[in-house]
Amino acid sequence: MNSLPENYYQELEQIQAVDFVLVELTLYLDTHPDDVKAINQFNQYAQYSKQLKRAFEAQFGPLQQYGNSFSDANWGWGRLPWPWQV
Amino acid sequence: MDEREKSYFTRMKSYSPYHSPFDPCRPIGKKFYSTPPNLYIGFQPPGMEQFDPHTALRKGTLWPAFWDYYENPYEAKG
Amino acid sequence: MWIYEKKLQYPVKVSTCNPTLAKYLIEQYGGADGELAAALRYLNQRYTIPDKVVGLLTDIGTEEFAHLEMIATMIYKLTKDATPQQLRDAGLGDHYANHDGALFYHNAAGVPFTATYIQAKGDPIADLYEDIAAEEKARATYQWLIDMSDDPDLNDGLRFLREREIIHSQRFREAVEILKEERDKKKIF
Ligand SMILES: [Fe+2]
């Protein structure tokens, strides 16, 4: 398999950063369910994460399975490298 | 949490274990243990200062007040 | 149900082929205070704990699986393409004899994973105190691993995982406070 382009790693890390904010806010909201400001920030980042993933998946194939991501024409899910390989 | 509150605690503590003349290893001097911010902050207050997303990912937390960088404290011992 | 996402939580890197470090790291894969034990502990306790903290146990338990995948990735990368001789020199001869390069749920000393590492007492306070202790023990394990490792890229990933234990411990401490609260009383910050 050819090695992945530089922007694969950059765009992936952008998703990782935004999703990390979402992980942190999730755990925070689990113990602070009344913090409206944090809920707004959570929804804003959830939106942003979806946008980034749509752009990433168009270039590098699906991130999720069971219909949460659309498939490319060649079922890239099983063809493209796995997270521990890259 | 402001700067003043941050200085209420240190993140690393140490103690000097008793060294007997019959302990053959060279005395290690100080033994260290870490006392991270989660031991001091209590229930997290809302609206704490945040890192930007990329920095947050790299540090492992969204909030500077909880960030506790760890380095081997024994490195200096030759 | 759970949905897998084809990405790591954090960009894991290692600097060198170093099976010796992989041998130590397996402590956090199949050891008593490792990520597998953490994930299984929280996701099992959540069925018998007050509703107020079920979300937290579910979400931290799920994050622990992401950490398990990071540890697996570190071990994979530290040993990938290593020869049997290299594994033997690193003290992984016993492992190779049974598993080749496969990962196995055991600790750094080769003791297989056991359900006895985790508890579900059914008492919310006892269970959450166990969870807080588990997070502090995992934090300590990451410190001992960082102390022994001279791989800067690996240490970067281990520092991320250590920091996550601090946050998890914080949230479990908050969960205890929530369960201690008197009924119908609003929390004062
Ligand atoms: Fe944890």
Short mmCIF file of C-alpha atoms in Angstrom, two decimals, chain C:
data_model
loop_
_atom_site.label_atom_id
_atom_site.label_comp_id
_atom_site.label_asym_id
_atom_site.label_seq_id
_atom_site.Cartn_x
_atom_site.Cartn_y
_atom_site.Cartn_z
CA MET C 1 -24.57 -0.63 21.17
CA TRP C 2 -21.11 0.64 20.36
CA ILE C 3 -19.91 2.14 17.10
CA TYR C 4 -16.27 1.88 16.15
CA GLU C 5 -14.57 4.92 14.71
CA LYS C 6 -11.58 4.32 12.48
CA LYS C 7 -9.23 6.73 14.23
CA LEU C 8 -7.18 6.84 17.43
CA GLN C 9 -8.18 9.24 20.20
CA TYR C 10 -4.64 10.67 20.12
CA PRO C 11 -1.94 10.51 17.41
CA VAL C 12 0.31 7.74 18.75
CA LYS C 13 3.97 7.70 17.70
CA VAL C 14 7.04 5.76 18.80
CA SER C 15 10.65 6.67 17.91
CA THR C 16 12.43 3.31 17.73
CA CYS C 17 11.91 -0.43 17.39
CA ASN C 18 12.02 -1.27 21.11
CA PRO C 19 10.39 -4.56 22.19
CA THR C 20 11.64 -4.06 25.77
CA LEU C 21 9.34 -1.05 26.21
CA ALA C 22 6.49 -3.07 24.67
CA LYS C 23 7.04 -5.70 27.34
CA TYR C 24 6.53 -3.07 30.07
CA LEU C 25 3.61 -1.40 28.32
CA ILE C 26 1.57 -4.59 28.28
CA GLU C 27 0.98 -3.86 31.98
CA GLN C 28 -1.58 -1.28 30.84
CA TYR C 29 -3.09 -3.70 28.32
CA GLY C 30 -3.89 -6.75 30.45
CA GLY C 31 -2.71 -5.74 33.94
CA ALA C 32 -4.75 -5.15 37.10
CA ASP C 33 -4.85 -1.36 36.68
CA GLY C 34 -4.81 -1.39 32.90
CA GLU C 35 -7.22 0.00 30.36
CA LEU C 36 -9.09 -3.27 29.80
CA ALA C 37 -9.78 -3.62 33.52
CA ALA C 38 -10.93 0.01 33.64
CA ALA C 39 -13.29 -0.29 30.67
CA LEU C 40 -14.84 -3.52 31.95
CA ARG C 41 -15.14 -2.22 35.51
CA TYR C 42 -17.08 0.95 34.63
CA LEU C 43 -19.26 -0.55 31.94
CA ASN C 44 -20.26 -3.33 34.32
CA GLN C 45 -20.91 -1.16 37.39
CA ARG C 46 -23.29 1.12 35.51
CA TYR C 47 -26.20 -1.36 35.67
CA THR C 48 -26.47 -1.09 39.44
CA ILE C 49 -25.71 2.52 40.27
CA PRO C 50 -28.04 5.56 40.62
CA ASP C 51 -29.14 7.00 37.26
CA LYS C 52 -27.35 10.28 37.99
CA VAL C 53 -23.93 8.71 37.36
CA VAL C 54 -24.75 6.06 34.71
CA GLY C 55 -23.88 8.49 31.90
CA LEU C 56 -20.46 9.17 33.42
CA LEU C 57 -19.63 5.47 33.84
CA THR C 58 -20.76 4.78 30.27
CA ASP C 59 -18.68 7.60 28.81
CA ILE C 60 -15.50 7.00 30.81
CA GLY C 61 -15.82 3.23 30.16
CA THR C 62 -16.06 3.93 26.46
CA GLU C 63 -13.05 6.27 26.52
CA GLU C 64 -11.03 3.51 28.23
CA PHE C 65 -11.50 1.34 25.14
CA ALA C 66 -9.99 4.16 23.08
CA HIS C 67 -7.03 4.08 25.48
CA LEU C 68 -6.77 0.30 25.15
CA GLU C 69 -6.47 0.80 21.39
CA MET C 70 -3.73 3.41 21.93
CA ILE C 71 -1.74 1.01 24.14
CA ALA C 72 -2.19 -1.76 21.56
CA THR C 73 -0.94 0.62 18.87
CA MET C 74 2.15 1.51 20.93
CA ILE C 75 2.95 -2.18 21.49
CA TYR C 76 2.29 -2.96 17.83
CA LYS C 77 4.60 -0.21 16.64
CA LEU C 78 7.37 -0.98 19.16
CA THR C 79 7.50 -4.63 18.03
CA LYS C 80 6.45 -4.51 14.37
CA ASP C 81 9.06 -6.19 12.13
CA ALA C 82 11.18 -7.20 15.14
CA THR C 83 12.90 -10.57 14.61
CA PRO C 84 12.49 -13.50 17.02
CA GLN C 85 16.08 -12.81 18.14
CA GLN C 86 15.26 -9.18 18.93
CA LEU C 87 12.21 -10.28 20.91
CA ARG C 88 14.32 -12.80 22.78
CA ASP C 89 16.96 -10.20 23.60
CA ALA C 90 14.18 -7.97 24.97
CA GLY C 91 13.02 -10.68 27.36
CA LEU C 92 10.02 -11.54 25.18
CA GLY C 93 11.19 -15.08 24.42
CA ASP C 94 8.53 -16.59 26.69
CA HIS C 95 5.92 -14.48 24.97
CA TYR C 96 7.12 -15.45 21.50
CA ALA C 97 7.05 -19.16 22.36
CA ASN C 98 3.32 -18.94 23.00
CA HIS C 99 2.06 -15.99 20.96
CA ASP C 100 4.58 -15.01 18.26
CA GLY C 101 4.00 -11.25 17.96
CA ALA C 102 0.34 -11.41 18.96
CA LEU C 103 -0.95 -9.24 21.76
CA PHE C 104 -2.30 -11.09 24.76
CA TYR C 105 -4.21 -9.84 27.79
CA HIS C 106 -1.56 -10.30 30.42
CA ASN C 107 0.56 -7.98 32.54
CA ALA C 108 4.24 -7.10 32.20
CA ALA C 109 5.18 -10.23 34.15
CA GLY C 110 3.06 -12.45 31.90
CA VAL C 111 0.22 -13.06 34.38
CA PRO C 112 -3.01 -13.50 32.40
CA PHE C 113 -5.88 -11.07 32.84
CA THR C 114 -8.51 -12.09 35.37
CA ALA C 115 -11.97 -10.76 36.28
CA THR C 116 -10.80 -10.72 39.91
CA TYR C 117 -8.94 -7.48 39.09
CA ILE C 118 -12.25 -5.66 39.08
CA GLN C 119 -15.07 -5.37 41.57
CA ALA C 120 -18.75 -4.55 41.43
CA LYS C 121 -19.96 -4.24 44.98
CA GLY C 122 -23.39 -2.86 44.23
CA ASP C 123 -22.77 -0.12 46.78
CA PRO C 124 -22.45 3.17 44.86
CA ILE C 125 -19.93 4.75 47.22
CA ALA C 126 -17.78 1.62 47.45
CA ASP C 127 -17.82 1.27 43.65
CA LEU C 128 -16.96 4.92 42.97
CA TYR C 129 -14.15 4.86 45.54
CA GLU C 130 -12.77 1.80 43.76
CA ASP C 131 -12.98 3.75 40.49
CA ILE C 132 -11.11 6.72 41.96
CA ALA C 133 -8.42 4.36 43.28
CA ALA C 134 -8.24 2.62 39.89
CA GLU C 135 -7.61 5.96 38.17
CA GLU C 136 -4.87 6.92 40.64
CA LYS C 137 -3.23 3.48 40.24
CA ALA C 138 -3.32 3.80 36.45
CA ARG C 139 -1.83 7.30 36.76
CA ALA C 140 0.99 5.87 38.89
CA THR C 141 1.61 3.06 36.38
CA TYR C 142 1.99 5.62 33.59
CA GLN C 143 4.52 7.47 35.75
CA TRP C 144 6.61 4.33 36.30
CA LEU C 145 6.46 3.62 32.55
CA ILE C 146 7.56 7.18 31.69
CA ASP C 147 10.39 6.85 34.28
CA MET C 148 11.74 3.78 32.47
CA SER C 149 11.23 4.93 28.88
CA ASP C 150 13.75 6.93 26.86
CA ASP C 151 11.46 7.22 23.83
CA PRO C 152 10.23 10.84 23.58
CA ASP C 153 7.38 10.06 21.18
CA LEU C 154 6.15 7.18 23.34
CA ASN C 155 6.36 9.36 26.46
CA ASP C 156 4.24 11.99 24.72
CA GLY C 157 1.43 9.44 24.28
CA LEU C 158 1.91 8.09 27.83
CA ARG C 159 1.63 11.64 29.23
CA PHE C 160 -1.68 12.07 27.42
CA LEU C 161 -2.96 8.83 28.97
CA ARG C 162 -1.73 9.84 32.43
CA GLU C 163 -3.53 13.18 32.17
CA ARG C 164 -6.75 11.37 31.23
CA GLU C 165 -6.54 9.41 34.49
CA ILE C 166 -6.40 12.71 36.38
CA ILE C 167 -9.57 13.92 34.63
CA HIS C 168 -11.35 10.59 35.17
CA SER C 169 -10.45 10.67 38.85
CA GLN C 170 -11.79 14.23 39.04
CA ARG C 171 -15.12 13.20 37.49
CA PHE C 172 -15.50 10.18 39.78
CA ARG C 173 -14.81 12.45 42.77
CA GLU C 174 -17.58 14.74 41.50
CA ALA C 175 -19.87 11.73 41.08
CA VAL C 176 -19.37 10.93 44.78
CA GLU C 177 -20.32 14.52 45.66
CA ILE C 178 -23.46 14.22 43.53
CA LEU C 179 -24.51 11.04 45.34
CA LYS C 180 -23.80 12.62 48.75
CA GLU C 181 -26.11 15.56 48.04
CA GLU C 182 -29.32 15.88 50.04
CA ARG C 183 -32.45 15.33 47.96
CA ASP C 184 -33.95 18.38 46.22
CA LYS C 185 -31.06 20.57 47.27
CA LYS C 186 -29.31 22.52 44.57
CA LYS C 187 -25.55 22.30 44.35
CA ILE C 188 -23.67 25.43 45.39
CA PHE C 189 -20.44 26.13 43.58
#
